[in-house]
């Protein structure tokens, strides 16, 4: 990685900007290399990812990897997959799940990191916060945006959060598994093959 990019990544990893507003110590959790061809644009790390200091080190990660058809080794290869949530540090937990990502984070870091991802072929946009940031014309609801996935294809694809909390959503929307995932998995395999 060029010196400037290494310095940028080091700056992110040392960030303490919103420390007073976080429930635990700042621990930015991201995966990034300018050669990445797939971007996972997520929400914010959960407590398990915070403890492990590894993005998606939880049941959500297992489901996301199976949705994409990626092995753990492929998923955690930063030269293939960049993982940039809208907030890099665990934001804490509220009454109905994790709190929203800290808004300071995207405002401070996203543009500088995204600008260097010049090899991107696919952005996987997970959850409503990433949809609002990455999709210029996101629909009024998350479900409507995901149902309109072909509007963003093939550069971007909106997904629901892969959390087990969304099992009911998955049951109510069988087209997601039947129609969307097979197309997504073929595209991911094509991107993998493009680097061989
Ligand atoms: S959430 Fe983002 S802006 Fe806040 S301390 Fe962590 S890296 Fe810095």
XYZ file of N, CA and C and ligand atoms in Angstrom:
596
model
N 0.849 -1.193 0.000
C 0.000 0.000 0.000
C 0.891 1.251 0.000
N 0.543 2.210 -0.835
C 1.354 3.434 -0.890
C 1.362 4.112 0.479
N 2.408 4.924 0.654
C 2.616 5.551 1.982
C 1.418 6.390 2.422
N 0.849 7.159 1.478
C -0.293 8.020 1.826
C -1.479 7.192 2.305
N -1.713 6.065 1.622
C -2.839 5.215 2.007
C -2.597 4.564 3.362
N -1.378 4.145 3.594
C -1.044 3.552 4.894
C -1.234 4.587 6.002
N -0.853 5.842 5.707
C -1.000 6.917 6.709
C -2.484 7.195 6.965
N -3.274 7.163 5.903
C -4.714 7.387 6.063
C -5.328 6.299 6.947
N -4.993 5.054 6.647
C -5.541 3.952 7.437
C -5.075 4.042 8.893
N -3.832 4.421 9.091
C -3.322 4.568 10.459
C -4.072 5.678 11.198
N -4.377 6.759 10.487
C -5.117 7.862 11.121
C -6.503 7.407 11.556
N -7.162 6.625 10.702
C -8.495 6.122 11.071
C -8.376 5.235 12.306
N -7.397 4.363 12.307
C -7.280 3.405 13.409
C -6.964 4.112 14.739
N -6.401 5.309 14.665
C -6.074 6.048 15.894
C -7.169 7.043 16.292
N -8.243 7.101 15.515
C -9.269 8.128 15.734
C -9.951 7.952 17.100
N -10.121 9.083 17.778
C -10.866 9.087 19.053
C -11.908 10.207 19.049
N -12.302 10.627 17.862
C -13.120 11.832 17.714
C -14.355 11.847 18.603
N -15.094 10.760 18.611
C -16.330 10.786 19.402
C -16.226 9.915 20.659
N -15.035 9.800 21.181
C -14.829 8.980 22.382
C -15.815 9.310 23.505
N -16.101 10.589 23.794
C -17.018 10.881 24.915
C -18.427 10.359 24.690
N -18.765 10.048 23.450
C -20.130 9.633 23.119
C -20.256 8.129 22.911
N -19.146 7.423 23.030
C -19.171 5.973 22.832
C -19.254 5.252 24.177
N -19.883 4.064 24.203
C -20.027 3.351 25.479
C -18.741 2.667 25.923
N -17.865 2.378 24.963
C -16.592 1.712 25.242
C -15.476 2.531 24.599
N -14.264 2.085 24.770
C -13.164 2.829 24.157
C -13.283 2.812 22.630
N -12.849 3.888 21.950
C -12.875 3.869 20.487
C -12.018 2.712 19.974
N -12.583 1.956 19.061
C -11.846 0.856 18.429
C -12.369 0.748 16.995
N -11.826 1.560 16.094
C -12.334 1.555 14.716
C -12.135 0.183 14.075
N -13.219 -0.367 13.552
C -13.183 -1.705 12.964
C -13.582 -1.596 11.498
N -12.587 -1.737 10.667
C -12.802 -1.641 9.230
C -11.773 -2.514 8.546
N -12.010 -2.745 7.280
C -11.057 -3.496 6.460
C -10.934 -2.718 5.158
N -9.717 -2.406 4.744
C -9.589 -1.482 3.613
C -8.246 -1.646 2.934
N -8.279 -1.746 1.631
C -7.072 -1.700 0.810
C -7.489 -1.126 -0.542
N -6.685 -0.271 -1.139
C -7.097 0.357 -2.407
C -7.349 -0.639 -3.532
N -6.861 -1.864 -3.427
C -7.069 -2.853 -4.490
C -8.425 -3.558 -4.382
N -9.180 -3.293 -3.325
C -10.436 -4.026 -3.104
C -11.382 -3.880 -4.295
N -12.059 -4.980 -4.631
C -13.010 -4.960 -5.755
C -14.456 -5.005 -5.296
N -14.675 -5.391 -4.057
C -16.027 -5.414 -3.485
C -16.003 -4.568 -2.212
N -16.994 -3.696 -2.070
C -17.128 -2.912 -0.837
C -18.362 -3.373 -0.081
N -18.179 -3.697 1.196
C -19.303 -3.945 2.092
C -19.530 -2.645 2.859
N -20.616 -1.969 2.536
C -20.946 -0.705 3.203
C -22.010 -1.019 4.246
N -21.592 -1.131 5.490
C -22.493 -1.588 6.539
C -22.885 -0.473 7.496
N -23.311 -0.880 8.685
C -23.868 0.053 9.661
C -22.825 0.452 10.716
N -22.516 -0.467 11.613
C -21.519 -0.227 12.661
C -21.217 -1.585 13.287
N -20.023 -1.765 13.821
C -19.722 -3.061 14.431
C -20.596 -3.309 15.664
N -20.963 -4.571 15.857
C -21.648 -4.954 17.072
C -20.632 -5.243 18.175
N -21.145 -5.637 19.331
C -20.267 -5.860 20.483
C -19.276 -7.008 20.226
N -19.749 -8.075 19.559
C -18.844 -9.203 19.295
C -17.723 -8.785 18.357
N -18.056 -8.013 17.343
C -17.018 -7.533 16.428
C -16.055 -6.603 17.176
N -16.599 -5.778 18.082
C -15.752 -4.902 18.896
C -14.789 -5.737 19.739
N -15.320 -6.754 20.412
C -14.471 -7.568 21.291
C -13.387 -8.290 20.491
N -13.767 -8.783 19.313
C -12.807 -9.541 18.497
C -11.917 -8.620 17.664
N -12.325 -7.341 17.540
C -11.629 -6.387 16.658
C -11.592 -6.893 15.217
N -12.675 -7.598 14.857
C -12.790 -8.146 13.495
C -14.201 -7.823 12.995
N -14.330 -7.220 11.804
C -15.674 -6.902 11.319
C -16.501 -8.161 11.070
N -17.761 -8.086 11.375
C -18.706 -9.186 11.144
C -18.228 -10.498 11.777
N -17.658 -10.401 12.964
C -17.228 -11.618 13.677
C -18.395 -12.131 14.516
N -19.503 -12.411 13.848
C -20.707 -12.807 14.573
C -21.645 -13.549 13.621
N -22.851 -13.846 14.100
C -23.817 -14.585 13.261
C -24.176 -13.786 12.011
N -24.203 -12.454 12.118
C -24.489 -11.639 10.932
C -23.435 -11.868 9.858
N -22.179 -11.966 10.279
C -21.103 -12.189 9.317
C -21.228 -13.539 8.624
N -21.597 -14.548 9.399
C -21.761 -15.883 8.786
C -22.846 -15.855 7.724
N -23.943 -15.185 8.060
C -25.044 -15.122 7.082
C -24.635 -14.271 5.881
N -23.960 -13.166 6.114
C -23.553 -12.308 5.001
C -22.610 -13.050 4.052
N -21.666 -13.790 4.601
C -20.752 -14.559 3.746
C -21.513 -15.598 2.925
N -22.511 -16.220 3.548
C -23.273 -17.220 2.779
C -24.121 -16.516 1.713
N -24.684 -15.351 2.002
C -25.433 -14.601 0.980
C -24.542 -14.279 -0.222
N -23.296 -13.899 0.072
C -22.386 -13.487 -1.005
C -21.717 -14.687 -1.687
N -21.723 -15.835 -1.015
C -21.005 -16.991 -1.551
C -19.508 -16.855 -1.388
N -19.078 -16.216 -0.323
C -17.646 -16.027 -0.055
C -17.218 -16.882 1.129
N -16.024 -17.449 1.044
C -15.438 -18.095 2.209
C -14.943 -17.023 3.177
N -14.662 -17.432 4.399
C -14.110 -16.472 5.358
C -12.774 -15.922 4.856
N -11.958 -16.778 4.249
C -10.651 -16.317 3.745
C -10.841 -15.268 2.659
N -11.810 -15.462 1.797
C -12.067 -14.460 0.748
C -12.632 -13.179 1.351
N -13.576 -13.338 2.259
C -14.246 -12.181 2.873
C -13.248 -11.302 3.622
N -12.279 -11.936 4.268
C -11.316 -11.170 5.074
C -10.023 -10.877 4.316
N -10.062 -10.949 2.998
C -8.924 -10.540 2.183
C -9.126 -9.077 1.786
N -8.396 -8.135 2.387
C -8.663 -6.719 2.113
C -8.362 -6.311 0.675
N -7.565 -7.113 -0.033
C -7.321 -6.810 -1.451
C -8.498 -7.232 -2.318
N -9.435 -7.949 -1.750
C -10.659 -8.315 -2.469
C -11.866 -7.567 -1.907
N -11.981 -7.533 -0.575
C -13.178 -6.976 0.069
C -12.773 -5.847 1.028
N -13.355 -4.669 0.809
C -13.245 -3.581 1.791
C -14.523 -3.596 2.634
N -14.370 -3.364 3.922
C -15.526 -3.324 4.828
C -15.509 -1.967 5.532
N -16.415 -1.101 5.111
C -16.471 0.258 5.665
C -17.878 0.526 6.192
N -18.125 0.271 7.476
C -19.431 0.623 8.034
C -19.576 2.144 8.133
N -20.799 2.602 8.325
C -21.032 4.052 8.430
C -20.456 4.612 9.721
N -20.323 3.780 10.731
C -19.603 4.158 11.946
C -18.600 3.056 12.239
N -17.365 3.410 12.490
C -16.325 2.380 12.630
C -16.245 1.807 14.044
N -16.826 2.495 15.028
C -16.741 2.020 16.418
C -18.118 1.563 16.908
N -18.112 0.602 17.818
C -19.359 0.097 18.414
C -20.102 1.260 19.079
N -21.358 1.527 18.652
C -22.057 2.718 19.153
C -22.830 2.489 20.446
N -22.923 1.235 20.896
C -23.720 0.950 22.088
C -25.051 0.331 21.704
N -25.772 -0.081 22.723
C -27.027 -0.802 22.508
C -28.185 -0.030 23.119
N -29.288 0.023 22.370
C -30.505 0.679 22.863
C -31.581 -0.350 23.152
N -32.831 0.119 23.246
C -33.936 -0.783 23.606
C -34.202 -1.838 22.530
N -33.991 -1.459 21.264
C -34.346 -2.393 20.184
C -33.132 -2.710 19.306
N -32.004 -2.955 19.967
C -30.812 -3.328 19.203
C -29.734 -2.271 19.300
N -28.719 -2.413 18.458
C -27.604 -1.476 18.519
C -28.048 -0.071 18.122
N -27.386 0.916 18.713
C -27.687 2.316 18.405
C -27.190 2.643 16.991
N -27.660 3.753 16.427
C -27.192 4.144 15.087
C -25.689 4.427 15.092
N -25.057 4.314 13.928
C -23.641 4.674 13.853
C -23.450 6.145 14.197
N -22.314 6.480 14.790
C -22.037 7.884 15.104
C -21.942 8.682 13.795
N -22.709 9.751 13.679
C -22.722 10.488 12.402
C -21.388 11.175 12.096
N -20.596 11.462 13.143
C -19.289 12.116 12.903
C -18.398 11.258 12.014
N -18.607 9.936 12.095
C -17.649 9.029 11.482
C -17.659 9.132 9.954
N -18.840 8.977 9.374
C -18.907 9.062 7.908
C -18.478 10.442 7.435
N -18.907 11.472 8.181
C -18.559 12.836 7.774
C -17.047 13.061 7.789
N -16.359 12.344 8.644
C -14.909 12.552 8.789
C -14.096 11.681 7.843
N -14.521 10.437 7.636
C -13.618 9.465 6.999
C -14.068 8.887 5.678
N -15.373 8.782 5.447
C -15.819 7.980 4.297
C -15.249 8.470 2.967
N -15.332 9.759 2.709
C -14.929 10.242 1.384
C -13.469 9.932 1.092
N -12.609 10.185 2.059
C -11.177 9.951 1.845
C -10.891 8.484 1.560
N -11.580 7.588 2.253
C -11.364 6.155 2.046
C -11.971 5.682 0.729
N -13.177 6.149 0.439
C -13.853 5.706 -0.791
C -13.109 6.177 -2.037
N -12.537 7.371 -1.973
C -11.837 7.914 -3.156
C -10.700 7.015 -3.618
N -10.114 6.294 -2.697
C -8.962 5.450 -3.048
C -9.380 4.080 -3.583
N -10.666 3.754 -3.492
C -11.126 2.432 -3.950
C -11.439 2.497 -5.446
N -10.409 2.569 -6.238
C -10.583 2.792 -7.677
C -10.852 1.494 -8.453
N -10.732 0.358 -7.786
C -10.929 -0.926 -8.477
C -12.303 -1.529 -8.193
N -13.155 -0.777 -7.503
C -14.445 -1.343 -7.067
C -15.314 -1.770 -8.240
N -15.896 -2.967 -8.126
C -16.852 -3.444 -9.118
C -18.249 -3.582 -8.530
N -18.322 -3.682 -7.198
C -19.628 -3.902 -6.565
C -19.613 -3.324 -5.149
N -20.657 -2.555 -4.837
C -20.840 -2.058 -3.468
C -22.090 -2.715 -2.884
N -21.912 -3.428 -1.798
C -23.001 -4.116 -1.105
C -23.457 -3.188 0.022
N -24.655 -2.663 -0.102
C -25.125 -1.596 0.784
C -26.095 -2.200 1.803
N -25.665 -2.234 3.052
C -26.409 -2.985 4.079
C -27.075 -2.045 5.074
N -28.402 -2.102 5.107
C -29.134 -1.364 6.135
C -29.424 0.070 5.726
N -30.297 0.716 6.497
C -30.825 2.009 6.064
C -29.807 3.148 6.134
N -28.858 3.084 7.053
C -27.887 4.192 7.149
C -26.951 4.184 5.946
N -26.498 2.988 5.564
C -25.639 2.898 4.379
C -26.431 3.212 3.117
N -27.706 2.810 3.093
C -28.536 3.142 1.929
C -28.639 4.655 1.767
N -28.888 5.349 2.861
C -29.033 6.804 2.787
C -27.749 7.466 2.284
N -26.610 6.874 2.601
C -25.328 7.472 2.210
C -24.940 7.103 0.779
N -25.131 5.848 0.414
C -24.571 5.342 -0.845
C -25.557 5.343 -2.011
N -26.856 5.407 -1.731
C -27.840 5.334 -2.814
C -28.528 6.683 -2.931
N -28.286 7.363 -4.048
C -28.830 8.710 -4.215
C -30.351 8.700 -4.163
N -30.966 7.635 -4.666
C -32.427 7.610 -4.749
C -32.991 6.428 -3.966
N -32.520 6.274 -2.723
C -33.084 5.215 -1.876
C -34.585 5.461 -1.706
N -35.328 4.384 -1.653
C -36.789 4.491 -1.535
C -37.170 4.781 -0.081
N -38.480 5.057 0.177
C -38.877 5.493 1.528
C -38.622 4.456 2.614
N -38.632 3.163 2.264
C -38.381 2.143 3.281
C -37.250 1.239 2.828
N -36.644 0.570 3.782
C -35.569 -0.373 3.463
C -36.089 -1.481 2.552
N -37.277 -2.004 2.865
C -37.829 -3.089 2.045
C -38.045 -2.624 0.604
N -38.573 -1.416 0.447
C -38.816 -0.909 -0.910
C -37.498 -0.736 -1.656
N -36.471 -0.315 -0.959
C -35.167 -0.128 -1.613
C -34.594 -1.474 -2.038
N -34.657 -2.456 -1.136
C -34.110 -3.779 -1.489
C -34.932 -4.389 -2.631
N -36.254 -4.215 -2.579
C -37.100 -4.757 -3.644
C -36.791 -4.114 -4.997
N -36.249 -2.899 -4.956
C -35.888 -2.189 -6.204
C -34.421 -2.386 -6.546
N -33.835 -3.484 -6.121
C -32.385 -3.669 -6.255
C -31.907 -3.534 -7.690
N -32.768 -3.881 -8.652
C -32.311 -3.806 -10.050
C -32.094 -2.365 -10.512
N -32.630 -1.378 -9.761
C -32.369 0.033 -10.083
C -30.901 0.391 -9.870
N -30.211 -0.356 -9.016
C -28.834 0.004 -8.639
C -27.812 -0.950 -9.252
N -28.303 -2.064 -9.750
C -27.496 -3.134 -10.293
C -26.856 -2.710 -11.617
N -25.610 -3.128 -11.948
C -24.768 -4.072 -11.217
C -23.683 -3.411 -10.361
N -23.659 -2.068 -10.300
C -22.595 -1.424 -9.499
C -22.856 -1.557 -8.002
N -24.126 -1.491 -7.619
C -24.470 -1.518 -6.188
C -25.637 -2.460 -5.973
N -25.718 -2.984 -4.756
C -26.903 -3.782 -4.411
C -27.262 -3.529 -2.950
N -28.510 -3.134 -2.678
C -28.937 -2.941 -1.290
C -29.378 -4.274 -0.687
N -28.968 -4.512 0.542
C -29.372 -5.720 1.271
C -29.953 -5.312 2.626
N -30.813 -6.150 3.193
C -31.194 -5.925 4.596
C -30.015 -6.304 5.474
N -30.057 -5.914 6.730
C -28.984 -6.350 7.622
C -29.077 -7.867 7.798
N -27.938 -8.579 7.755
C -27.990 -10.039 7.866
C -28.176 -10.543 9.298
N -28.496 -9.668 10.203
C -28.692 -10.060 11.604
C -29.820 -11.085 11.758
N -29.675 -12.018 12.720
C -30.796 -12.925 13.031
C -32.067 -12.166 13.405
N -31.935 -10.906 13.822
C -33.129 -10.102 14.108
C -34.012 -9.929 12.874
N -33.449 -10.148 11.701
C -34.217 -9.950 10.473
C -34.813 -11.240 9.925
N -34.867 -12.294 10.733
C -35.430 -13.557 10.245
C -36.884 -13.404 9.800
N -37.638 -12.586 10.523
C -39.046 -12.387 10.141
C -39.124 -11.684 8.788
N -38.242 -10.675 8.601
C -38.210 -9.974 7.298
C -37.927 -10.972 6.181
N -36.993 -11.869 6.408
C -36.635 -12.846 5.370
C -37.804 -13.772 5.061
N -38.544 -14.141 6.102
C -39.713 -15.011 5.872
C -40.799 -14.286 5.076
N -40.924 -12.987 5.346
C -41.977 -12.213 4.664
C -41.596 -11.854 3.222
N -40.336 -11.959 2.910
C -39.864 -11.528 1.587
C -39.059 -12.641 0.920
N -39.733 -13.737 0.572
C -39.010 -14.899 0.021
C -38.311 -14.606 -1.297
N -38.740 -13.597 -2.048
C -38.084 -13.226 -3.306
C -36.615 -12.866 -3.079
N -36.289 -12.436 -1.856
C -34.905 -12.044 -1.595
C -33.961 -13.236 -1.771
N -34.331 -14.362 -1.158
C -33.501 -15.570 -1.274
C -33.664 -16.222 -2.646
N -34.883 -16.194 -3.163
C -35.148 -16.937 -4.407
C -34.648 -16.207 -5.649
N -34.772 -14.890 -5.657
C -34.466 -14.135 -6.890
C -33.172 -13.326 -6.795
N -33.010 -12.604 -5.689
C -31.874 -11.685 -5.589
C -30.559 -12.419 -5.317
N -30.548 -13.302 -4.326
C -29.271 -13.910 -3.921
C -28.598 -14.716 -5.030
N -29.314 -15.508 -5.815
C -28.612 -16.238 -6.881
C -27.896 -15.310 -7.861
N -28.527 -14.184 -8.199
C -27.913 -13.232 -9.135
C -26.680 -12.591 -8.479
N -26.817 -12.242 -7.218
C -25.694 -11.647 -6.492
C -24.505 -12.612 -6.434
N -24.789 -13.875 -6.155
C -23.687 -14.842 -6.017
C -22.968 -15.078 -7.348
N -23.691 -15.058 -8.437
C -23.034 -15.189 -9.751
C -22.109 -13.987 -9.988
N -22.593 -12.809 -9.648
C -21.783 -11.589 -9.857
C -20.515 -11.624 -8.998
N -20.656 -12.056 -7.759
C -19.483 -12.133 -6.881
C -18.464 -13.120 -7.452
N -18.930 -14.238 -7.965
C -17.999 -15.208 -8.568
C -17.322 -14.623 -9.793
N -18.042 -13.830 -10.565
C -17.422 -13.177 -11.730
C -16.332 -12.212 -11.285
N -16.595 -11.496 -10.212
C -15.591 -10.537 -9.714
C -14.365 -11.277 -9.196
N -14.608 -12.383 -8.506
C -13.466 -13.205 -8.049
C -12.641 -13.657 -9.237
N -13.299 -14.132 -10.277
C -12.594 -14.665 -11.444
C -11.832 -13.551 -12.171
N -12.325 -12.309 -12.082
C -11.671 -11.213 -12.804
C -10.296 -10.898 -12.241
N -10.000 -11.393 -11.063
C -8.680 -11.131 -10.456
C -7.729 -12.288 -10.567
N -8.139 -13.353 -11.281
C -7.277 -14.552 -11.354
C -6.306 -14.455 -12.516
S -16.826 6.148 15.404
Fe -15.501 6.936 13.758
S -15.284 9.146 14.235
Fe -15.987 8.118 16.119
S -14.106 7.584 17.243
Fe -14.661 5.795 15.995
S -13.476 6.062 14.100
Fe -13.511 8.070 15.126
